[in-house]
Amino acid sequence: MAGNSEVLARTPQAQRGAAHVAILMCTKDGAAFLGEQLDSIVRQTHGDWSLIVSDDGSRDATLDILSRFAGDRAQKVAIRRGPQQGVCVNFLSLATDPSIAADYFAFSDQDDIWYDDKLERALKWLGTVPNDVPAVYCGRTELVSNDGRSYGLSPLFARPIAFRNAIVQSLGGGNTMAFNAAAKRLLETTGRLDVVLHDWWLYQLVSAVGGAVRYDPQPMLKYRQHPENLIGSNQGWGARLLRLRMIFQGRFRDWNDKNIAALERIPAHLITPQNRATLELFAKARTAPLFKRLYYLKQSGIYRQTVFGNIGLIVATIVNRI
């Protein structure tokens, strides 16, 4: 297995022609479904990619599967030891590593199945964004069971994509995310901060600095729903009630503690003045008396994507759990 020092140096896109994508995958005991995910990567209509895998201590056949896959491919495949501090830290260990260079980057889970044109669709939009503007593409998923049976799509979000939303809601799953080199440099600049989720952090970070975010209403992959990650689908009343319970238990407040602390560590000149004001008003709303909490929340303009989500936000404000 390659060590963390392995470097994937790439020549600039302008010198090479086709855009190169570095696929950033994290694994841990994923042997049951990993093969299907790897097969779907091979089927991509955009074939100029490298795969960098950070494994967090798998004890099943995951590493054997990856090693065989690496031996069979013309594309570069690198396997490294993960930090073993959880999924978020593992993904950020890849996303903040300056030795991993490419034109574009895509997060990958170990158990999804990508649609054949996933990368092509992402690059089509990302290629319209100026190279110096941080940009991230994300979107909906097709929800499938462990045995691959489809049972619907993730919710369709229609409200504006902005920092005022990002500060209180993770929009698109990391498994759907692709981003450009400017966004990668931004992640490298901020480093491995203590945040809740790597995908939520990327949405917050890129929107905070005035970058470009695209939410694709068309699904791009099959997202396998295990019993323990059903809440991740944001689907159904069960997930909604669980989220409401988490508000009263203080989980939402704890998440905000982490995210606000991380956002406040971003160099002040990078965040737009409007987004800096939004962050300050939200911070005030979390500590003020009740009526001022509601006032500051309204002034901040913060919102979630659904009616139920915004009701939950108001409830959290009233019971002082934001």
Coordinates of C-alpha atoms in Angstrom, one line a residue:
M1 CA 0.0 0.0 0.0
A2 CA 1.4 3.4 -0.9
G3 CA 2.2 5.9 1.9
N4 CA 0.9 9.4 2.4
S5 CA 3.9 10.8 0.5
E6 CA 2.6 9.6 -2.9
V7 CA 2.2 12.5 -5.3
L8 CA -0.1 12.6 -8.3
A9 CA 1.5 15.4 -10.4
R10 CA -0.5 16.4 -13.5
T11 CA 0.4 18.8 -16.3
P12 CA -1.9 21.8 -16.7
Q13 CA -5.1 21.3 -18.6
A14 CA -4.1 23.8 -21.3
Q15 CA -1.0 21.8 -22.1
R16 CA -2.8 18.5 -22.2
G17 CA -6.2 18.9 -23.8
A18 CA -8.8 17.0 -21.8
A19 CA -9.5 18.0 -18.2
H20 CA -8.1 15.6 -15.6
V21 CA -10.2 14.7 -12.6
A22 CA -8.8 13.5 -9.3
I23 CA -11.4 11.3 -7.7
L24 CA -11.0 11.4 -3.9
M25 CA -12.4 8.3 -2.3
C26 CA -12.5 7.3 1.4
T27 CA -13.0 3.7 2.4
K28 CA -13.5 1.6 5.6
D29 CA -14.7 -2.0 5.5
G30 CA -16.4 -1.4 2.2
A31 CA -15.9 -4.7 0.5
A32 CA -19.6 -5.6 0.2
F33 CA -20.3 -2.8 -2.3
L34 CA -17.0 -1.3 -3.4
G35 CA -16.8 -3.3 -6.6
E36 CA -20.0 -1.8 -7.9
Q37 CA -18.7 1.7 -7.2
L38 CA -15.4 1.0 -8.9
D39 CA -17.2 -0.4 -11.9
S40 CA -19.3 2.7 -12.2
I41 CA -16.1 4.8 -12.2
V42 CA -14.7 2.7 -15.0
R43 CA -17.9 3.3 -17.1
Q44 CA -17.6 7.1 -16.9
T45 CA -17.9 8.8 -20.3
H46 CA -15.1 11.2 -19.1
G47 CA -12.2 8.8 -18.9
D48 CA -9.3 11.2 -17.9
W49 CA -9.3 10.5 -14.2
S50 CA -7.1 9.3 -11.3
L51 CA -8.3 7.6 -8.2
I52 CA -6.8 8.5 -4.8
V53 CA -8.2 6.3 -2.0
S54 CA -7.6 7.0 1.7
D55 CA -8.5 3.9 3.7
D56 CA -9.3 4.3 7.4
G57 CA -8.2 0.9 8.6
S58 CA -10.3 -1.7 6.8
R59 CA -10.3 -5.2 8.2
D60 CA -12.2 -6.8 5.4
A61 CA -11.2 -7.3 1.7
T62 CA -11.4 -3.6 0.8
L63 CA -7.7 -3.2 0.3
D64 CA -7.4 -6.4 -1.8
I65 CA -10.2 -5.2 -4.0
L66 CA -8.5 -1.8 -4.4
S67 CA -5.1 -3.4 -5.1
R68 CA -6.6 -5.6 -7.9
F69 CA -8.4 -2.7 -9.3
A70 CA -5.2 -0.6 -9.4
G71 CA -3.4 -3.4 -11.2
D72 CA -6.0 -3.6 -13.9
R73 CA -6.3 0.0 -14.8
A74 CA -4.5 2.3 -17.2
Q75 CA -5.5 5.3 -15.0
K76 CA -3.4 6.1 -11.9
V77 CA -4.7 4.6 -8.7
A78 CA -3.1 5.5 -5.4
I79 CA -4.0 3.9 -2.0
R80 CA -3.0 5.5 1.2
R81 CA -3.4 5.2 5.0
G82 CA -6.2 7.4 6.4
P83 CA -6.0 9.4 9.6
Q84 CA -8.6 7.1 11.3
Q85 CA -10.4 10.0 12.9
G86 CA -13.7 9.6 11.1
V87 CA -15.2 10.2 7.7
C88 CA -15.0 14.0 7.7
V89 CA -11.3 14.1 8.7
N90 CA -10.5 11.4 6.2
F91 CA -12.1 13.3 3.2
L92 CA -10.4 16.6 4.3
S93 CA -7.1 14.8 4.5
L94 CA -7.4 14.3 0.8
A95 CA -9.0 17.6 -0.1
T96 CA -6.5 19.7 1.8
D97 CA -3.4 17.8 0.5
P98 CA -1.5 20.1 -1.9
S99 CA 0.4 17.2 -3.4
I100 CA -2.9 16.0 -5.1
A101 CA -3.1 18.2 -8.2
A102 CA -5.6 18.1 -11.0
D103 CA -7.9 20.3 -13.1
Y104 CA -11.0 19.1 -11.1
F105 CA -11.8 17.0 -8.1
A106 CA -14.7 14.7 -7.2
F107 CA -15.5 13.2 -3.8
S108 CA -16.5 9.5 -3.9
D109 CA -18.1 7.3 -1.3
Q110 CA -17.3 3.6 -1.3
D111 CA -20.8 2.1 -1.8
D112 CA -22.7 4.2 -4.4
I113 CA -23.1 3.6 -8.1
W114 CA -22.4 6.6 -10.3
Y115 CA -24.4 7.3 -13.5
D116 CA -22.2 6.9 -16.5
D117 CA -22.2 10.6 -17.3
K118 CA -21.7 11.9 -13.7
L119 CA -18.2 13.4 -14.3
E120 CA -19.1 14.6 -17.7
R121 CA -22.1 16.6 -16.5
A122 CA -20.2 18.1 -13.6
L123 CA -17.3 19.2 -15.8
K124 CA -19.6 20.7 -18.4
W125 CA -20.8 23.2 -15.8
L126 CA -17.5 23.6 -14.0
G127 CA -15.8 24.5 -17.3
T128 CA -18.1 27.6 -17.6
V129 CA -16.7 29.1 -14.4
P130 CA -13.5 31.2 -14.6
N131 CA -10.5 29.3 -13.3
D132 CA -9.8 31.8 -10.4
V133 CA -13.4 31.5 -9.0
P134 CA -13.9 28.7 -6.5
A135 CA -16.7 26.5 -7.8
V136 CA -18.5 23.3 -6.6
Y137 CA -21.1 21.2 -8.4
C138 CA -23.6 19.0 -6.5
G139 CA -27.1 17.7 -6.8
R140 CA -29.8 15.1 -6.2
T141 CA -29.4 11.3 -5.9
E142 CA -31.5 8.2 -6.6
L143 CA -32.1 6.4 -3.4
V144 CA -31.5 2.7 -3.4
S145 CA -31.6 -0.1 -0.8
N146 CA -28.7 -2.4 0.1
D147 CA -29.8 -4.8 -2.6
G148 CA -30.0 -2.0 -5.2
R149 CA -33.8 -1.5 -5.4
S150 CA -34.7 2.1 -6.2
Y151 CA -37.3 3.8 -4.0
G152 CA -37.3 7.4 -5.1
L153 CA -35.1 10.5 -5.3
S154 CA -33.6 12.8 -2.7
P155 CA -35.6 16.0 -2.1
L156 CA -35.6 18.6 -4.8
F157 CA -34.4 21.9 -3.4
A158 CA -35.6 25.0 -5.2
R159 CA -34.6 28.0 -3.0
P160 CA -31.6 30.1 -3.9
I161 CA -28.1 28.6 -3.3
A162 CA -26.3 31.0 -1.0
F163 CA -24.3 31.4 2.2
R164 CA -27.5 32.4 4.0
N165 CA -28.6 28.8 3.4
A166 CA -25.2 27.1 3.7
I167 CA -24.7 28.3 7.2
V168 CA -27.6 26.2 8.5
Q169 CA -28.0 23.4 5.9
S170 CA -25.9 21.0 4.0
L171 CA -27.3 21.1 0.4
G172 CA -25.8 18.3 -1.7
G173 CA -24.1 15.2 -0.4
G174 CA -20.4 14.9 -0.8
N175 CA -20.9 11.8 -3.0
T176 CA -22.4 14.2 -5.6
M177 CA -19.7 16.9 -5.3
A178 CA -17.2 17.9 -7.9
F179 CA -15.1 21.1 -7.6
N180 CA -12.4 23.0 -9.4
A181 CA -8.8 23.7 -8.5
A182 CA -9.7 27.2 -7.1
A183 CA -12.0 25.5 -4.6
K184 CA -9.2 23.0 -3.8
R185 CA -6.7 25.8 -3.1
L186 CA -9.3 27.4 -0.8
L187 CA -9.6 24.1 1.2
E188 CA -5.8 23.9 1.4
T189 CA -5.6 27.5 2.6
T190 CA -8.1 26.9 5.4
G191 CA -6.7 23.5 6.3
R192 CA -8.2 20.7 8.3
L193 CA -10.5 22.6 10.6
D194 CA -12.9 20.9 13.1
V195 CA -16.1 20.9 11.1
V196 CA -19.3 18.7 11.1
L197 CA -19.2 17.4 7.5
H198 CA -16.7 17.8 4.7
D199 CA -19.5 18.4 2.1
W200 CA -21.3 20.9 4.3
W201 CA -18.0 22.7 4.9
L202 CA -17.3 22.9 1.2
Y203 CA -20.7 24.5 0.5
Q204 CA -20.2 26.9 3.4
L205 CA -16.7 27.8 2.3
V206 CA -17.3 28.3 -1.4
S207 CA -20.5 30.3 -0.9
A208 CA -18.9 32.4 1.9
V209 CA -16.2 33.8 -0.4
G210 CA -18.6 34.5 -3.2
G211 CA -17.8 31.4 -5.3
A212 CA -20.1 29.6 -7.6
V213 CA -22.3 26.7 -6.5
R214 CA -24.5 24.6 -8.8
Y215 CA -27.2 22.4 -7.5
D216 CA -28.3 19.9 -10.3
P217 CA -32.0 18.9 -10.0
Q218 CA -31.3 15.8 -12.0
P219 CA -29.9 12.8 -10.0
M220 CA -26.4 11.7 -10.9
L221 CA -25.9 8.5 -8.9
K222 CA -27.5 5.7 -6.9
Y223 CA -27.1 6.5 -3.2
R224 CA -27.2 3.4 -1.2
Q225 CA -29.3 3.8 2.0
H226 CA -28.1 1.7 4.9
P227 CA -30.3 1.7 8.1
E228 CA -27.7 3.9 9.9
N229 CA -27.6 6.6 7.2
L230 CA -31.3 7.0 6.4
I231 CA -31.3 10.5 7.9
G232 CA -28.7 11.4 5.3
S233 CA -31.4 11.0 2.6
N234 CA -33.5 13.7 4.3
Q235 CA -36.5 11.6 3.2
G236 CA -39.8 11.1 4.9
W237 CA -41.3 12.0 8.2
G238 CA -39.1 9.7 10.2
A239 CA -36.0 11.6 9.2
R240 CA -37.7 14.9 9.8
L241 CA -38.9 14.0 13.3
L242 CA -35.4 12.6 14.1
R243 CA -33.9 16.0 13.1
L244 CA -36.5 17.8 15.3
R245 CA -35.5 15.6 18.2
M246 CA -31.8 16.4 17.5
I247 CA -32.7 20.1 17.8
F248 CA -34.1 19.7 21.3
Q249 CA -31.1 17.5 22.3
G250 CA -28.7 20.3 21.3
R251 CA -27.1 18.5 18.3
F252 CA -28.0 21.4 15.9
R253 CA -26.5 23.9 18.4
D254 CA -23.3 21.8 18.7
W255 CA -23.0 21.7 14.9
N256 CA -23.4 25.4 14.7
D257 CA -20.7 25.9 17.4
K258 CA -18.2 23.9 15.2
N259 CA -19.1 25.5 11.9
I260 CA -19.1 29.1 13.2
A261 CA -15.8 28.6 14.9
A262 CA -14.4 27.3 11.6
L263 CA -15.9 30.1 9.6
E264 CA -14.5 32.7 11.9
R265 CA -11.0 31.3 11.2
I266 CA -11.2 32.0 7.5
P267 CA -9.1 35.1 6.7
A268 CA -11.4 38.1 7.0
H269 CA -10.5 39.4 3.5
L270 CA -11.8 36.2 1.8
I271 CA -15.4 36.4 3.0
T272 CA -17.6 38.9 1.3
P273 CA -18.8 41.8 3.4
Q274 CA -22.4 40.7 3.1
N275 CA -21.6 37.2 4.2
R276 CA -19.5 38.4 7.0
A277 CA -22.5 40.5 8.2
T278 CA -24.7 37.4 7.9
L279 CA -22.3 35.4 10.0
E280 CA -22.1 38.1 12.7
L281 CA -25.9 38.4 12.9
F282 CA -26.3 34.7 13.2
A283 CA -23.7 34.5 16.0
K284 CA -25.7 37.3 17.8
A285 CA -29.0 35.4 17.4
R286 CA -27.5 32.4 19.2
T287 CA -26.7 34.3 22.5
A288 CA -29.3 37.1 22.7
P289 CA -32.6 37.1 24.7
L290 CA -35.6 35.5 22.9
F291 CA -37.0 38.5 21.0
K292 CA -33.6 39.7 20.0
R293 CA -32.8 36.2 18.9
L294 CA -35.8 36.2 16.5
Y295 CA -34.9 39.7 15.4
Y296 CA -31.3 38.9 14.6
L297 CA -32.3 35.7 12.8
K298 CA -34.7 37.6 10.6
Q299 CA -32.1 40.3 9.9
S300 CA -29.5 37.7 8.9
G301 CA -31.8 36.4 6.2
I302 CA -30.8 32.8 7.0
Y303 CA -33.1 30.1 5.7
R304 CA -33.4 26.4 5.0
Q305 CA -34.7 24.9 1.8
T306 CA -38.0 23.5 3.0
V307 CA -41.0 24.8 4.9
F308 CA -40.5 22.1 7.6
G309 CA -36.8 23.0 7.8
N310 CA -37.6 26.7 8.4
I311 CA -40.1 25.8 11.0
G312 CA -37.4 23.7 12.7
L313 CA -35.1 26.7 12.5
I314 CA -37.6 29.0 14.2
V315 CA -38.3 26.4 16.9
A316 CA -34.6 26.0 17.5
T317 CA -34.3 29.8 17.9
I318 CA -37.2 29.9 20.4
V319 CA -35.9 27.1 22.6
N320 CA -32.4 28.5 22.4
R321 CA -30.9 25.5 20.5
I322 CA -29.3 27.3 17.6

